[in-house]
Short mmCIF file of N, CA and C in Angstrom, two decimals:
data_model
loop_
_atom_site.label_atom_id
_atom_site.label_comp_id
_atom_site.label_asym_id
_atom_site.label_seq_id
_atom_site.Cartn_x
_atom_site.Cartn_y
_atom_site.Cartn_z
N MET A 99 0.70 -1.42 0.15
CA MET A 99 -0.03 0.11 0.10
C MET A 99 0.61 1.15 0.05
N ASP A 100 0.51 2.28 -0.72
CA ASP A 100 1.22 3.32 -0.56
C ASP A 100 0.52 4.70 -0.21
N ALA A 101 1.04 5.97 -0.14
CA ALA A 101 0.59 6.91 0.65
C ALA A 101 -1.27 7.39 -0.06
N ARG A 102 -1.16 7.19 -1.55
CA ARG A 102 -2.25 7.60 -2.15
C ARG A 102 -3.35 6.49 -1.60
N GLU A 103 -3.32 5.42 -1.53
CA GLU A 103 -3.84 4.34 -1.18
C GLU A 103 -4.25 4.87 0.34
N ALA A 104 -3.75 4.80 1.01
CA ALA A 104 -4.17 4.93 2.64
C ALA A 104 -4.98 6.31 2.80
N GLU A 105 -4.60 7.48 2.12
CA GLU A 105 -5.42 8.25 1.98
C GLU A 105 -6.79 8.00 1.26
N SER A 106 -7.03 7.55 0.40
CA SER A 106 -8.27 6.95 0.13
C SER A 106 -8.93 5.95 0.65
N ILE A 107 -8.49 5.20 1.47
CA ILE A 107 -9.40 4.22 2.62
C ILE A 107 -9.72 5.61 3.49
N VAL A 108 -8.99 6.36 3.96
CA VAL A 108 -9.64 7.08 4.99
C VAL A 108 -10.53 8.22 4.31
N ARG A 109 -10.27 8.83 3.17
CA ARG A 109 -11.14 9.83 3.28
C ARG A 109 -12.40 8.93 2.60
N GLU A 110 -12.22 7.84 2.23
CA GLU A 110 -13.83 6.91 1.89
C GLU A 110 -14.54 6.63 3.45
N LYS A 111 -14.19 6.21 4.56
CA LYS A 111 -14.32 5.92 5.70
C LYS A 111 -14.85 7.18 6.23
N MET A 112 -14.13 8.23 6.29
CA MET A 112 -14.96 9.75 6.64
C MET A 112 -15.80 10.16 6.39
N LYS A 113 -16.04 9.79 4.94
CA LYS A 113 -17.37 10.38 3.93
C LYS A 113 -18.78 9.04 4.65
N THR A 114 -18.23 7.86 4.58
CA THR A 114 -19.16 7.43 4.76
C THR A 114 -19.60 7.15 6.12
N VAL A 115 -18.76 7.14 6.84
CA VAL A 115 -19.27 6.80 8.71
C VAL A 115 -19.49 7.96 8.84
N PHE A 116 -18.33 9.03 8.90
CA PHE A 116 -18.94 10.41 9.57
C PHE A 116 -19.53 11.22 8.72
N GLY A 117 -19.73 11.44 7.17
CA GLY A 117 -20.36 12.27 6.81
C GLY A 117 -19.49 13.52 6.18
N VAL A 118 -18.35 13.09 6.28
CA VAL A 118 -17.62 14.45 6.29
C VAL A 118 -16.57 14.02 5.28
N ASP A 119 -16.76 15.24 4.15
CA ASP A 119 -16.08 15.21 3.07
C ASP A 119 -15.36 15.99 2.38
N ASN A 120 -15.45 17.21 3.46
CA ASN A 120 -14.05 18.08 3.39
C ASN A 120 -12.75 17.73 4.47
N LEU A 121 -11.82 17.28 4.20
CA LEU A 121 -10.48 17.17 4.87
C LEU A 121 -9.41 17.18 4.57
N GLU A 122 -8.64 17.50 5.22
CA GLU A 122 -7.19 17.99 4.62
C GLU A 122 -6.17 17.01 5.36
N ILE A 123 -5.37 16.27 4.54
CA ILE A 123 -4.18 15.17 5.38
C ILE A 123 -3.19 16.14 4.89
N TYR A 124 -2.28 15.85 6.09
CA TYR A 124 -1.18 17.44 6.55
C TYR A 124 0.17 16.26 6.33
N GLU A 125 0.10 15.14 7.06
CA GLU A 125 1.34 14.45 7.25
C GLU A 125 0.73 13.04 6.96
N ARG A 126 2.05 12.31 6.38
CA ARG A 126 1.78 10.94 5.95
C ARG A 126 3.72 10.33 6.65
N THR A 127 3.00 9.17 7.32
CA THR A 127 4.70 8.51 7.77
C THR A 127 4.02 7.18 7.34
N LEU A 128 5.48 6.58 6.79
CA LEU A 128 5.16 5.10 7.01
C LEU A 128 6.22 4.57 7.83
N GLU A 129 5.40 3.54 8.88
CA GLU A 129 6.41 3.23 9.87
C GLU A 129 6.00 1.66 9.87
N ASP A 130 6.83 0.49 10.04
CA ASP A 130 6.30 -0.55 10.25
C ASP A 130 5.23 -1.16 9.32
N GLY A 131 5.46 -0.80 7.87
CA GLY A 131 4.34 -0.94 7.19
C GLY A 131 3.16 -0.26 7.52
N LYS A 132 3.05 0.20 8.37
CA LYS A 132 1.66 1.27 8.38
C LYS A 132 1.97 2.65 8.22
N TRP A 133 0.73 2.96 7.83
CA TRP A 133 0.61 4.51 7.51
C TRP A 133 0.23 5.20 8.51
N TYR A 134 0.86 6.44 8.98
CA TYR A 134 -0.04 7.35 9.83
C TYR A 134 -0.22 8.53 9.33
N LEU A 135 -1.27 9.24 9.58
CA LEU A 135 -1.68 10.24 8.51
C LEU A 135 -2.32 11.44 9.83
N THR A 136 -1.78 12.54 9.35
CA THR A 136 -2.44 13.70 10.48
C THR A 136 -3.89 14.13 9.56
N VAL A 137 -5.21 14.20 10.06
CA VAL A 137 -6.31 14.73 9.24
C VAL A 137 -6.89 15.73 9.97
N ALA A 138 -7.13 16.74 8.99
CA ALA A 138 -7.90 17.76 9.84
C ALA A 138 -9.21 18.15 8.93
N PHE A 139 -10.29 18.24 9.59
CA PHE A 139 -11.59 18.40 9.24
C PHE A 139 -12.54 19.12 9.82
N PHE A 140 -13.62 19.66 9.59
CA PHE A 140 -14.77 20.18 10.10
C PHE A 140 -15.84 19.13 10.38
N PRO A 141 -15.62 18.67 12.25
CA PRO A 141 -16.67 17.86 12.17
C PRO A 141 -18.08 17.63 11.92
N THR A 142 -18.59 18.86 11.82
CA THR A 142 -20.32 19.17 11.43
C THR A 142 -20.10 20.21 10.33
N ARG A 143 -21.07 20.02 10.10
CA ARG A 143 -21.43 21.20 8.53
C ARG A 143 -21.62 22.74 9.61
N GLY A 144 -21.05 23.38 8.83
CA GLY A 144 -21.22 25.05 9.65
C GLY A 144 -20.38 25.32 11.09
N SER A 145 -19.84 24.22 10.98
CA SER A 145 -18.81 24.59 12.41
C SER A 145 -17.35 25.27 11.72
N ASP A 146 -17.13 26.10 12.64
CA ASP A 146 -16.12 27.38 12.85
C ASP A 146 -14.90 26.99 13.44
N TYR A 147 -14.86 25.53 13.72
CA TYR A 147 -13.31 25.05 13.87
C TYR A 147 -12.86 23.62 13.51
N GLU A 148 -11.74 23.58 13.15
CA GLU A 148 -11.11 22.49 12.43
C GLU A 148 -10.46 21.53 13.76
N GLU A 149 -11.10 20.36 13.49
CA GLU A 149 -10.99 19.25 14.11
C GLU A 149 -9.32 18.57 13.78
N ILE A 150 -8.40 18.05 14.26
CA ILE A 150 -7.27 17.30 13.86
C ILE A 150 -7.16 16.35 14.61
N LYS A 151 -7.07 15.17 14.04
CA LYS A 151 -6.82 13.89 14.51
C LYS A 151 -5.92 12.74 13.78
N GLN A 152 -5.26 12.08 14.39
CA GLN A 152 -4.13 11.05 13.88
C GLN A 152 -4.63 9.80 13.83
N CYS A 153 -4.13 9.18 12.39
CA CYS A 153 -4.90 7.67 12.74
C CYS A 153 -3.97 6.94 11.75
N CYS A 154 -4.09 5.69 12.10
CA CYS A 154 -3.11 4.62 11.49
C CYS A 154 -3.69 3.85 10.20
N VAL A 155 -3.03 3.52 9.53
CA VAL A 155 -4.07 2.36 8.37
C VAL A 155 -2.85 1.20 8.12
N ASP A 156 -3.38 0.02 8.56
CA ASP A 156 -2.61 -0.77 8.09
C ASP A 156 -2.62 -1.36 6.97
N GLU A 157 -1.92 -2.43 6.50
CA GLU A 157 -1.93 -3.40 5.23
C GLU A 157 -3.24 -4.01 4.95
N SER A 158 -3.79 -4.15 5.86
CA SER A 158 -5.03 -4.68 5.85
C SER A 158 -6.32 -3.70 4.86
N GLY A 159 -5.89 -2.11 5.09
CA GLY A 159 -7.26 -1.19 4.90
C GLY A 159 -7.46 -0.88 6.47
N GLU A 160 -7.33 -1.56 7.86
CA GLU A 160 -8.36 -1.26 8.98
C GLU A 160 -7.12 0.35 9.33
N ILE A 161 -8.13 1.04 9.97
CA ILE A 161 -7.93 2.17 10.44
C ILE A 161 -8.33 2.27 11.63
N SER A 162 -7.17 2.94 12.88
CA SER A 162 -7.21 2.76 14.03
C SER A 162 -7.02 4.61 14.20
N TRP A 163 -8.15 5.60 15.47
CA TRP A 163 -7.52 6.26 15.50
C TRP A 163 -6.61 6.94 16.94
N LYS A 164 -6.13 7.53 16.44
CA LYS A 164 -5.02 7.91 18.31
C LYS A 164 -6.40 8.73 19.17
N HIS A 165 -6.35 8.26 20.18
CA HIS A 165 -7.32 9.33 21.17
C HIS A 165 -6.79 9.83 22.28
N GLU A 166 -7.31 10.85 22.58
CA GLU A 166 -6.04 12.00 23.28
C GLU A 166 -6.63 12.05 24.92
#
């Protein structure tokens, strides 16, 4: 899997599960076969703040989110 594939998986999941289609991916790091991405998005329509989360996409396409 390359960075483009990992980004595509995250974008699709955010759109289908959370209804978020406006997001930016700022950082991409490959470590131990997993892509770590920093994602910024507006959690609800009309929201005036941006939420930033970090996630990990493994080789199988599973996403896990870093909880603070």
